[in-house]
Amino acid sequence: NSKLVAIGKALDKEKKPLKNVNIIIEGTTTGTNTKDDGTFKIEIGNTGEELVFSYVGKETTRIKIQR
């Protein structure tokens, strides 16, 4: 049973990187934060799971994992 790794970059509306965005897998306590350049990497179990992105002063965003 292999794990998948989601990698990406959190950006604001002006395409500037957001640091310290909290990212968790919906329904779990598994999570990470973005680095200073907005990048993140998180190990996920399956496609179909949702990542929840939260950041102070911004709307929470959910993204479903797809291959």
N, CA, C and O atoms as a Maestro MAE file, in Angstrom:
{
 s_m_m2io_version
 :::
 2.0.0
}

f_m_ct {
 s_m_title
 :::
 protein
 m_atom[268] {
  # First column is atom index #
  i_m_mmod_type
  r_m_x_coord
  r_m_y_coord
  r_m_z_coord
  i_m_residue_number
  s_m_chain_name
  s_m_pdb_residue_name
  s_m_pdb_atom_name
  i_m_atomic_number
  :::
  1 25 0.855 -1.191 0.000 1 A "ASN " " N  " 7
  2 3 0.000 0.000 0.000 1 A "ASN " " CA " 6
  3 2 0.890 1.240 0.000 1 A "ASN " " C  " 6
  4 15 1.374 1.666 1.049 1 A "ASN " " O  " 8
  5 25 1.099 1.805 -1.165 2 A "SER " " N  " 7
  6 3 2.006 2.947 -1.274 2 A "SER " " CA " 6
  7 2 1.303 4.241 -0.905 2 A "SER " " C  " 6
  8 15 0.105 4.411 -1.132 2 A "SER " " O  " 8
  9 25 2.076 5.140 -0.335 3 A "LYS " " N  " 7
  10 3 1.567 6.459 0.028 3 A "LYS " " CA " 6
  11 2 1.818 7.423 -1.124 3 A "LYS " " C  " 6
  12 15 2.759 7.265 -1.902 3 A "LYS " " O  " 8
  13 25 0.964 8.406 -1.207 4 A "LEU " " N  " 7
  14 3 1.136 9.473 -2.182 4 A "LEU " " CA " 6
  15 2 1.657 10.703 -1.455 4 A "LEU " " C  " 6
  16 15 1.415 10.870 -0.260 4 A "LEU " " O  " 8
  17 25 2.369 11.560 -2.170 5 A "VAL " " N  " 7
  18 3 2.858 12.809 -1.606 5 A "VAL " " CA " 6
  19 2 2.299 13.948 -2.439 5 A "VAL " " C  " 6
  20 15 2.477 13.994 -3.656 5 A "VAL " " O  " 8
  21 25 1.618 14.870 -1.763 6 A "ALA " " N  " 7
  22 3 1.111 16.072 -2.437 6 A "ALA " " CA " 6
  23 2 2.123 17.183 -2.210 6 A "ALA " " C  " 6
  24 15 2.538 17.438 -1.079 6 A "ALA " " O  " 8
  25 25 2.518 17.842 -3.294 7 A "ILE " " N  " 7
  26 3 3.416 18.988 -3.193 7 A "ILE " " CA " 6
  27 2 2.758 20.164 -3.902 7 A "ILE " " C  " 6
  28 15 1.998 19.982 -4.853 7 A "ILE " " O  " 8
  29 25 3.053 21.354 -3.437 8 A "GLY " " N  " 7
  30 3 2.450 22.519 -4.074 8 A "GLY " " CA " 6
  31 2 2.965 23.808 -3.481 8 A "GLY " " C  " 6
  32 15 3.945 23.830 -2.736 8 A "GLY " " O  " 8
  33 25 2.270 24.895 -3.833 9 A "LYS " " N  " 7
  34 3 2.639 26.227 -3.386 9 A "LYS " " CA " 6
  35 2 1.369 27.014 -3.119 9 A "LYS " " C  " 6
  36 15 0.470 27.054 -3.959 9 A "LYS " " O  " 8
  37 25 1.294 27.639 -1.955 10 A "ALA " " N  " 7
  38 3 0.156 28.480 -1.600 10 A "ALA " " CA " 6
  39 2 0.465 29.923 -1.986 10 A "ALA " " C  " 6
  40 15 1.479 30.489 -1.576 10 A "ALA " " O  " 8
  41 25 -0.427 30.503 -2.782 11 A "LEU " " N  " 7
  42 3 -0.247 31.874 -3.269 11 A "LEU " " CA " 6
  43 2 -1.477 32.711 -2.955 11 A "LEU " " C  " 6
  44 15 -2.586 32.185 -2.864 11 A "LEU " " O  " 8
  45 25 -1.276 34.024 -2.790 12 A "ASP " " N  " 7
  46 3 -2.418 34.912 -2.624 12 A "ASP " " CA " 6
  47 2 -2.939 35.337 -4.003 12 A "ASP " " C  " 6
  48 15 -2.446 34.870 -5.029 12 A "ASP " " O  " 8
  49 25 -3.931 36.218 -4.016 13 A "LYS " " N  " 7
  50 3 -4.546 36.626 -5.293 13 A "LYS " " CA " 6
  51 2 -3.577 37.354 -6.215 13 A "LYS " " C  " 6
  52 15 -3.774 37.392 -7.430 13 A "LYS " " O  " 8
  53 25 -2.527 37.933 -5.631 14 A "GLU " " N  " 7
  54 3 -1.507 38.618 -6.430 14 A "GLU " " CA " 6
  55 2 -0.355 37.681 -6.802 14 A "GLU " " C  " 6
  56 15 0.682 38.126 -7.295 14 A "GLU " " O  " 8
  57 25 -0.547 36.378 -6.559 15 A "LYS " " N  " 7
  58 3 0.446 35.338 -6.872 15 A "LYS " " CA " 6
  59 2 1.697 35.431 -6.012 15 A "LYS " " C  " 6
  60 15 2.760 34.951 -6.406 15 A "LYS " " O  " 8
  61 25 1.575 36.053 -4.826 16 A "LYS " " N  " 7
  62 3 2.685 36.111 -3.889 16 A "LYS " " CA " 6
  63 2 2.589 34.924 -2.936 16 A "LYS " " C  " 6
  64 15 1.488 34.561 -2.520 16 A "LYS " " O  " 8
  65 25 3.737 34.302 -2.575 17 A "PRO " " N  " 7
  66 3 3.711 33.135 -1.691 17 A "PRO " " CA " 6
  67 2 3.175 33.472 -0.300 17 A "PRO " " C  " 6
  68 15 3.426 34.552 0.236 17 A "PRO " " O  " 8
  69 25 2.435 32.531 0.266 18 A "LEU " " N  " 7
  70 3 1.925 32.661 1.629 18 A "LEU " " CA " 6
  71 2 2.684 31.692 2.531 18 A "LEU " " C  " 6
  72 15 2.681 30.485 2.288 18 A "LEU " " O  " 8
  73 25 3.337 32.216 3.572 19 A "LYS " " N  " 7
  74 3 4.047 31.334 4.501 19 A "LYS " " CA " 6
  75 2 3.163 31.038 5.708 19 A "LYS " " C  " 6
  76 15 2.284 31.824 6.064 19 A "LYS " " O  " 8
  77 25 3.411 29.901 6.321 20 A "ASN " " N  " 7
  78 3 2.699 29.448 7.517 20 A "ASN " " CA " 6
  79 2 1.209 29.199 7.308 20 A "ASN " " C  " 6
  80 15 0.416 29.349 8.237 20 A "ASN " " O  " 8
  81 25 0.830 28.819 6.091 21 A "VAL " " N  " 7
  82 3 -0.544 28.363 5.856 21 A "VAL " " CA " 6
  83 2 -0.649 26.971 6.483 21 A "VAL " " C  " 6
  84 15 0.218 26.125 6.266 21 A "VAL " " O  " 8
  85 25 -1.702 26.736 7.256 22 A "ASN " " N  " 7
  86 3 -1.929 25.433 7.878 22 A "ASN " " CA " 6
  87 2 -2.660 24.538 6.874 22 A "ASN " " C  " 6
  88 15 -3.683 24.927 6.310 22 A "ASN " " O  " 8
  89 25 -2.121 23.335 6.663 23 A "ILE " " N  " 7
  90 3 -2.715 22.387 5.716 23 A "ILE " " CA " 6
  91 2 -2.922 21.071 6.449 23 A "ILE " " C  " 6
  92 15 -1.974 20.499 6.988 23 A "ILE " " O  " 8
  93 25 -4.171 20.584 6.470 24 A "ILE " " N  " 7
  94 3 -4.443 19.283 7.078 24 A "ILE " " CA " 6
  95 2 -5.242 18.420 6.113 24 A "ILE " " C  " 6
  96 15 -5.915 18.923 5.213 24 A "ILE " " O  " 8
  97 25 -5.156 17.108 6.320 25 A "ILE " " N  " 7
  98 3 -6.006 16.185 5.581 25 A "ILE " " CA " 6
  99 2 -7.340 16.155 6.300 25 A "ILE " " C  " 6
  100 15 -7.391 15.859 7.494 25 A "ILE " " O  " 8
  101 25 -8.421 16.456 5.593 26 A "GLU " " N  " 7
  102 3 -9.765 16.524 6.166 26 A "GLU " " CA " 6
  103 2 -10.055 15.288 7.011 26 A "GLU " " C  " 6
  104 15 -9.827 14.162 6.571 26 A "GLU " " O  " 8
  105 25 -10.558 15.501 8.224 27 A "GLY " " N  " 7
  106 3 -10.946 14.404 9.093 27 A "GLY " " CA " 6
  107 2 -9.806 13.736 9.833 27 A "GLY " " C  " 6
  108 15 -10.007 12.710 10.482 27 A "GLY " " O  " 8
  109 25 -8.601 14.305 9.744 28 A "THR " " N  " 7
  110 3 -7.434 13.739 10.436 28 A "THR " " CA " 6
  111 2 -6.720 14.843 11.207 28 A "THR " " C  " 6
  112 15 -7.116 16.008 11.165 28 A "THR " " O  " 8
  113 25 -5.673 14.458 11.902 29 A "THR " " N  " 7
  114 3 -4.791 15.435 12.544 29 A "THR " " CA " 6
  115 2 -3.472 15.548 11.788 29 A "THR " " C  " 6
  116 15 -2.551 16.228 12.243 29 A "THR " " O  " 8
  117 25 -3.377 14.885 10.637 30 A "THR " " N  " 7
  118 3 -2.166 14.924 9.815 30 A "THR " " CA " 6
  119 2 -2.103 16.248 9.069 30 A "THR " " C  " 6
  120 15 -3.039 16.614 8.358 30 A "THR " " O  " 8
  121 25 -1.003 16.958 9.234 31 A "GLY " " N  " 7
  122 3 -0.906 18.242 8.560 31 A "GLY " " CA " 6
  123 2 0.508 18.760 8.475 31 A "GLY " " C  " 6
  124 15 1.463 18.124 8.921 31 A "GLY " " O  " 8
  125 25 0.611 19.949 7.879 32 A "THR " " N  " 7
  126 3 1.889 20.628 7.710 32 A "THR " " CA " 6
  127 2 1.614 22.117 7.565 32 A "THR " " C  " 6
  128 15 0.459 22.543 7.551 32 A "THR " " O  " 8
  129 25 2.667 22.900 7.456 33 A "ASN " " N  " 7
  130 3 2.574 24.339 7.180 33 A "ASN " " CA " 6
  131 2 3.432 24.663 5.972 33 A "ASN " " C  " 6
  132 15 4.412 23.975 5.687 33 A "ASN " " O  " 8
  133 25 3.052 25.728 5.257 34 A "THR " " N  " 7
  134 3 3.879 26.147 4.131 34 A "THR " " CA " 6
  135 2 5.155 26.808 4.645 34 A "THR " " C  " 6
  136 15 5.184 27.392 5.728 34 A "THR " " O  " 8
  137 25 6.205 26.699 3.838 35 A "LYS " " N  " 7
  138 3 7.495 27.325 4.149 35 A "LYS " " CA " 6
  139 2 7.441 28.806 3.767 35 A "LYS " " C  " 6
  140 15 6.417 29.301 3.296 35 A "LYS " " O  " 8
  141 25 8.546 29.492 3.974 36 A "ASP " " N  " 7
  142 3 8.610 30.932 3.667 36 A "ASP " " CA " 6
  143 2 8.284 31.243 2.216 36 A "ASP " " C  " 6
  144 15 7.742 32.307 1.915 36 A "ASP " " O  " 8
  145 25 8.613 30.310 1.304 37 A "ASP " " N  " 7
  146 3 8.354 30.537 -0.121 37 A "ASP " " CA " 6
  147 2 6.980 30.017 -0.553 37 A "ASP " " C  " 6
  148 15 6.675 29.986 -1.745 37 A "ASP " " O  " 8
  149 25 6.143 29.603 0.426 38 A "GLY " " N  " 7
  150 3 4.789 29.142 0.132 38 A "GLY " " CA " 6
  151 2 4.692 27.672 -0.234 38 A "GLY " " C  " 6
  152 15 3.589 27.166 -0.440 38 A "GLY " " O  " 8
  153 25 5.824 26.968 -0.322 39 A "THR " " N  " 7
  154 3 5.784 25.567 -0.744 39 A "THR " " CA " 6
  155 2 5.405 24.649 0.418 39 A "THR " " C  " 6
  156 15 5.608 24.971 1.588 39 A "THR " " O  " 8
  157 25 4.842 23.487 0.047 40 A "PHE " " N  " 7
  158 3 4.510 22.477 1.044 40 A "PHE " " CA " 6
  159 2 4.645 21.094 0.438 40 A "PHE " " C  " 6
  160 15 4.637 20.922 -0.781 40 A "PHE " " O  " 8
  161 25 4.772 20.104 1.328 41 A "LYS " " N  " 7
  162 3 4.793 18.700 0.946 41 A "LYS " " CA " 6
  163 2 4.098 17.950 2.065 41 A "LYS " " C  " 6
  164 15 4.422 18.143 3.237 41 A "LYS " " O  " 8
  165 25 3.128 17.083 1.712 42 A "ILE " " N  " 7
  166 3 2.394 16.323 2.715 42 A "ILE " " CA " 6
  167 2 2.104 14.923 2.184 42 A "ILE " " C  " 6
  168 15 1.677 14.753 1.042 42 A "ILE " " O  " 8
  169 25 2.342 13.927 3.029 43 A "GLU " " N  " 7
  170 3 2.061 12.541 2.651 43 A "GLU " " CA " 6
  171 2 0.575 12.285 2.850 43 A "GLU " " C  " 6
  172 15 0.022 12.581 3.910 43 A "GLU " " O  " 8
  173 25 -0.066 11.736 1.828 44 A "ILE " " N  " 7
  174 3 -1.500 11.465 1.885 44 A "ILE " " CA " 6
  175 2 -1.754 9.983 1.658 44 A "ILE " " C  " 6
  176 15 -0.897 9.273 1.131 44 A "ILE " " O  " 8
  177 25 -2.915 9.526 2.051 45 A "GLY " " N  " 7
  178 3 -3.238 8.116 1.926 45 A "GLY " " CA " 6
  179 2 -3.769 7.738 0.556 45 A "GLY " " C  " 6
  180 15 -3.289 6.782 -0.053 45 A "GLY " " O  " 8
  181 25 -4.744 8.469 0.070 46 A "ASN " " N  " 7
  182 3 -5.436 8.099 -1.161 46 A "ASN " " CA " 6
  183 2 -5.871 9.327 -1.943 46 A "ASN " " C  " 6
  184 15 -6.016 10.419 -1.395 46 A "ASN " " O  " 8
  185 25 -6.073 9.120 -3.234 47 A "THR " " N  " 7
  186 3 -6.737 10.161 -3.997 47 A "THR " " CA " 6
  187 2 -8.169 10.219 -3.491 47 A "THR " " C  " 6
  188 15 -8.674 9.233 -2.953 47 A "THR " " O  " 8
  189 25 -8.816 11.336 -3.651 48 A "GLY " " N  " 7
  190 3 -10.170 11.507 -3.157 48 A "GLY " " CA " 6
  191 2 -10.218 12.174 -1.798 48 A "GLY " " C  " 6
  192 15 -11.264 12.691 -1.405 48 A "GLY " " O  " 8
  193 25 -9.097 12.174 -1.062 49 A "GLU " " N  " 7
  194 3 -9.051 12.891 0.207 49 A "GLU " " CA " 6
  195 2 -8.998 14.388 -0.078 49 A "GLU " " C  " 6
  196 15 -8.630 14.815 -1.172 49 A "GLU " " O  " 8
  197 25 -9.372 15.174 0.924 50 A "GLU " " N  " 7
  198 3 -9.336 16.619 0.758 50 A "GLU " " CA " 6
  199 2 -8.280 17.240 1.660 50 A "GLU " " C  " 6
  200 15 -8.136 16.861 2.822 50 A "GLU " " O  " 8
  201 25 -7.547 18.195 1.111 51 A "LEU " " N  " 7
  202 3 -6.635 19.011 1.902 51 A "LEU " " CA " 6
  203 2 -7.375 20.289 2.269 51 A "LEU " " C  " 6
  204 15 -8.042 20.897 1.432 51 A "LEU " " O  " 8
  205 25 -7.249 20.688 3.529 52 A "VAL " " N  " 7
  206 3 -7.891 21.900 4.022 52 A "VAL " " CA " 6
  207 2 -6.793 22.916 4.321 52 A "VAL " " C  " 6
  208 15 -5.907 22.670 5.139 52 A "VAL " " O  " 8
  209 25 -6.869 24.065 3.642 53 A "PHE " " N  " 7
  210 3 -5.890 25.136 3.791 53 A "PHE " " CA " 6
  211 2 -6.520 26.247 4.620 53 A "PHE " " C  " 6
  212 15 -7.579 26.764 4.264 53 A "PHE " " O  " 8
  213 25 -5.869 26.618 5.731 54 A "SER " " N  " 7
  214 3 -6.386 27.729 6.538 54 A "SER " " CA " 6
  215 2 -5.251 28.697 6.849 54 A "SER " " C  " 6
  216 15 -4.104 28.305 7.062 54 A "SER " " O  " 8
  217 25 -5.614 29.970 6.866 55 A "TYR " " N  " 7
  218 3 -4.638 31.041 7.039 55 A "TYR " " CA " 6
  219 2 -5.352 32.207 7.702 55 A "TYR " " C  " 6
  220 15 -6.467 32.556 7.316 55 A "TYR " " O  " 8
  221 25 -4.720 32.806 8.692 56 A "VAL " " N  " 7
  222 3 -5.332 33.911 9.420 56 A "VAL " " CA " 6
  223 2 -5.747 35.023 8.453 56 A "VAL " " C  " 6
  224 15 -4.941 35.484 7.644 56 A "VAL " " O  " 8
  225 25 -6.995 35.444 8.543 57 A "GLY " " N  " 7
  226 3 -7.488 36.534 7.714 57 A "GLY " " CA " 6
  227 2 -7.918 36.124 6.311 57 A "GLY " " C  " 6
  228 15 -8.329 36.975 5.523 57 A "GLY " " O  " 8
  229 25 -7.832 34.839 5.987 58 A "LYS " " N  " 7
  230 3 -8.221 34.361 4.655 58 A "LYS " " CA " 6
  231 2 -9.306 33.305 4.791 58 A "LYS " " C  " 6
  232 15 -9.453 32.678 5.840 58 A "LYS " " O  " 8
  233 25 -10.054 33.119 3.731 59 A "GLU " " N  " 7
  234 3 -11.093 32.096 3.700 59 A "GLU " " CA " 6
  235 2 -10.459 30.709 3.634 59 A "GLU " " C  " 6
  236 15 -9.490 30.495 2.905 59 A "GLU " " O  " 8
  237 25 -11.019 29.757 4.410 60 A "THR " " N  " 7
  238 3 -10.539 28.375 4.363 60 A "THR " " CA " 6
  239 2 -10.858 27.776 3.009 60 A "THR " " C  " 6
  240 15 -11.954 27.962 2.482 60 A "THR " " O  " 8
  241 25 -9.898 27.054 2.445 61 A "THR " " N  " 7
  242 3 -10.057 26.434 1.124 61 A "THR " " CA " 6
  243 2 -9.857 24.932 1.232 61 A "THR " " C  " 6
  244 15 -8.972 24.464 1.950 61 A "THR " " O  " 8
  245 25 -10.697 24.168 0.504 62 A "ARG " " N  " 7
  246 3 -10.557 22.706 0.450 62 A "ARG " " CA " 6
  247 2 -10.263 22.304 -0.987 62 A "ARG " " C  " 6
  248 15 -10.886 22.789 -1.932 62 A "ARG " " O  " 8
  249 25 -9.285 21.392 -1.127 63 A "ILE " " N  " 7
  250 3 -8.927 20.890 -2.449 63 A "ILE " " CA " 6
  251 2 -8.917 19.373 -2.412 63 A "ILE " " C  " 6
  252 15 -8.233 18.772 -1.584 63 A "ILE " " O  " 8
  253 25 -9.672 18.755 -3.305 64 A "LYS " " N  " 7
  254 3 -9.713 17.294 -3.389 64 A "LYS " " CA " 6
  255 2 -8.477 16.795 -4.133 64 A "LYS " " C  " 6
  256 15 -8.106 17.333 -5.176 64 A "LYS " " O  " 8
  257 25 -7.844 15.755 -3.580 65 A "ILE " " N  " 7
  258 3 -6.632 15.192 -4.171 65 A "ILE " " CA " 6
  259 2 -7.005 14.321 -5.380 65 A "ILE " " C  " 6
  260 15 -7.837 13.419 -5.290 65 A "ILE " " O  " 8
  261 25 -6.368 14.620 -6.493 66 A "GLN " " N  " 7
  262 3 -6.544 13.844 -7.724 66 A "GLN " " CA " 6
  263 2 -5.180 13.532 -8.291 66 A "GLN " " C  " 6
  264 15 -4.223 14.278 -8.079 66 A "GLN " " O  " 8
  265 25 -5.091 12.441 -9.002 67 A "ARG " " N  " 7
  266 3 -3.808 12.112 -9.652 67 A "ARG " " CA " 6
  267 2 -3.589 12.947 -10.871 67 A "ARG " " C  " 6
  268 15 -2.565 12.806 -11.540 67 A "ARG " " O  " 8
  :::
 }
 m_bond[267] {
  # First column is bond index #
  i_m_from
  i_m_to
  i_m_order
  :::
  1 1 2 1
  2 2 3 1
  3 3 4 2
  4 3 5 1
  5 5 6 1
  6 6 7 1
  7 7 8 2
  8 7 9 1
  9 9 10 1
  10 10 11 1
  11 11 12 2
  12 11 13 1
  13 13 14 1
  14 14 15 1
  15 15 16 2
  16 15 17 1
  17 17 18 1
  18 18 19 1
  19 19 20 2
  20 19 21 1
  21 21 22 1
  22 22 23 1
  23 23 24 2
  24 23 25 1
  25 25 26 1
  26 26 27 1
  27 27 28 2
  28 27 29 1
  29 29 30 1
  30 30 31 1
  31 31 32 2
  32 31 33 1
  33 33 34 1
  34 34 35 1
  35 35 36 2
  36 35 37 1
  37 37 38 1
  38 38 39 1
  39 39 40 2
  40 39 41 1
  41 41 42 1
  42 42 43 1
  43 43 44 2
  44 43 45 1
  45 45 46 1
  46 46 47 1
  47 47 48 2
  48 47 49 1
  49 49 50 1
  50 50 51 1
  51 51 52 2
  52 51 53 1
  53 53 54 1
  54 54 55 1
  55 55 56 2
  56 55 57 1
  57 57 58 1
  58 58 59 1
  59 59 60 2
  60 59 61 1
  61 61 62 1
  62 62 63 1
  63 63 64 2
  64 63 65 1
  65 65 66 1
  66 66 67 1
  67 67 68 2
  68 67 69 1
  69 69 70 1
  70 70 71 1
  71 71 72 2
  72 71 73 1
  73 73 74 1
  74 74 75 1
  75 75 76 2
  76 75 77 1
  77 77 78 1
  78 78 79 1
  79 79 80 2
  80 79 81 1
  81 81 82 1
  82 82 83 1
  83 83 84 2
  84 83 85 1
  85 85 86 1
  86 86 87 1
  87 87 88 2
  88 87 89 1
  89 89 90 1
  90 90 91 1
  91 91 92 2
  92 91 93 1
  93 93 94 1
  94 94 95 1
  95 95 96 2
  96 95 97 1
  97 97 98 1
  98 98 99 1
  99 99 100 2
  100 99 101 1
  101 101 102 1
  102 102 103 1
  103 103 104 2
  104 103 105 1
  105 105 106 1
  106 106 107 1
  107 107 108 2
  108 107 109 1
  109 109 110 1
  110 110 111 1
  111 111 112 2
  112 111 113 1
  113 113 114 1
  114 114 115 1
  115 115 116 2
  116 115 117 1
  117 117 118 1
  118 118 119 1
  119 119 120 2
  120 119 121 1
  121 121 122 1
  122 122 123 1
  123 123 124 2
  124 123 125 1
  125 125 126 1
  126 126 127 1
  127 127 128 2
  128 127 129 1
  129 129 130 1
  130 130 131 1
  131 131 132 2
  132 131 133 1
  133 133 134 1
  134 134 135 1
  135 135 136 2
  136 135 137 1
  137 137 138 1
  138 138 139 1
  139 139 140 2
  140 139 141 1
  141 141 142 1
  142 142 143 1
  143 143 144 2
  144 143 145 1
  145 145 146 1
  146 146 147 1
  147 147 148 2
  148 147 149 1
  149 149 150 1
  150 150 151 1
  151 151 152 2
  152 151 153 1
  153 153 154 1
  154 154 155 1
  155 155 156 2
  156 155 157 1
  157 157 158 1
  158 158 159 1
  159 159 160 2
  160 159 161 1
  161 161 162 1
  162 162 163 1
  163 163 164 2
  164 163 165 1
  165 165 166 1
  166 166 167 1
  167 167 168 2
  168 167 169 1
  169 169 170 1
  170 170 171 1
  171 171 172 2
  172 171 173 1
  173 173 174 1
  174 174 175 1
  175 175 176 2
  176 175 177 1
  177 177 178 1
  178 178 179 1
  179 179 180 2
  180 179 181 1
  181 181 182 1
  182 182 183 1
  183 183 184 2
  184 183 185 1
  185 185 186 1
  186 186 187 1
  187 187 188 2
  188 187 189 1
  189 189 190 1
  190 190 191 1
  191 191 192 2
  192 191 193 1
  193 193 194 1
  194 194 195 1
  195 195 196 2
  196 195 197 1
  197 197 198 1
  198 198 199 1
  199 199 200 2
  200 199 201 1
  201 201 202 1
  202 202 203 1
  203 203 204 2
  204 203 205 1
  205 205 206 1
  206 206 207 1
  207 207 208 2
  208 207 209 1
  209 209 210 1
  210 210 211 1
  211 211 212 2
  212 211 213 1
  213 213 214 1
  214 214 215 1
  215 215 216 2
  216 215 217 1
  217 217 218 1
  218 218 219 1
  219 219 220 2
  220 219 221 1
  221 221 222 1
  222 222 223 1
  223 223 224 2
  224 223 225 1
  225 225 226 1
  226 226 227 1
  227 227 228 2
  228 227 229 1
  229 229 230 1
  230 230 231 1
  231 231 232 2
  232 231 233 1
  233 233 234 1
  234 234 235 1
  235 235 236 2
  236 235 237 1
  237 237 238 1
  238 238 239 1
  239 239 240 2
  240 239 241 1
  241 241 242 1
  242 242 243 1
  243 243 244 2
  244 243 245 1
  245 245 246 1
  246 246 247 1
  247 247 248 2
  248 247 249 1
  249 249 250 1
  250 250 251 1
  251 251 252 2
  252 251 253 1
  253 253 254 1
  254 254 255 1
  255 255 256 2
  256 255 257 1
  257 257 258 1
  258 258 259 1
  259 259 260 2
  260 259 261 1
  261 261 262 1
  262 262 263 1
  263 263 264 2
  264 263 265 1
  265 265 266 1
  266 266 267 1
  267 267 268 2
  :::
 }
}
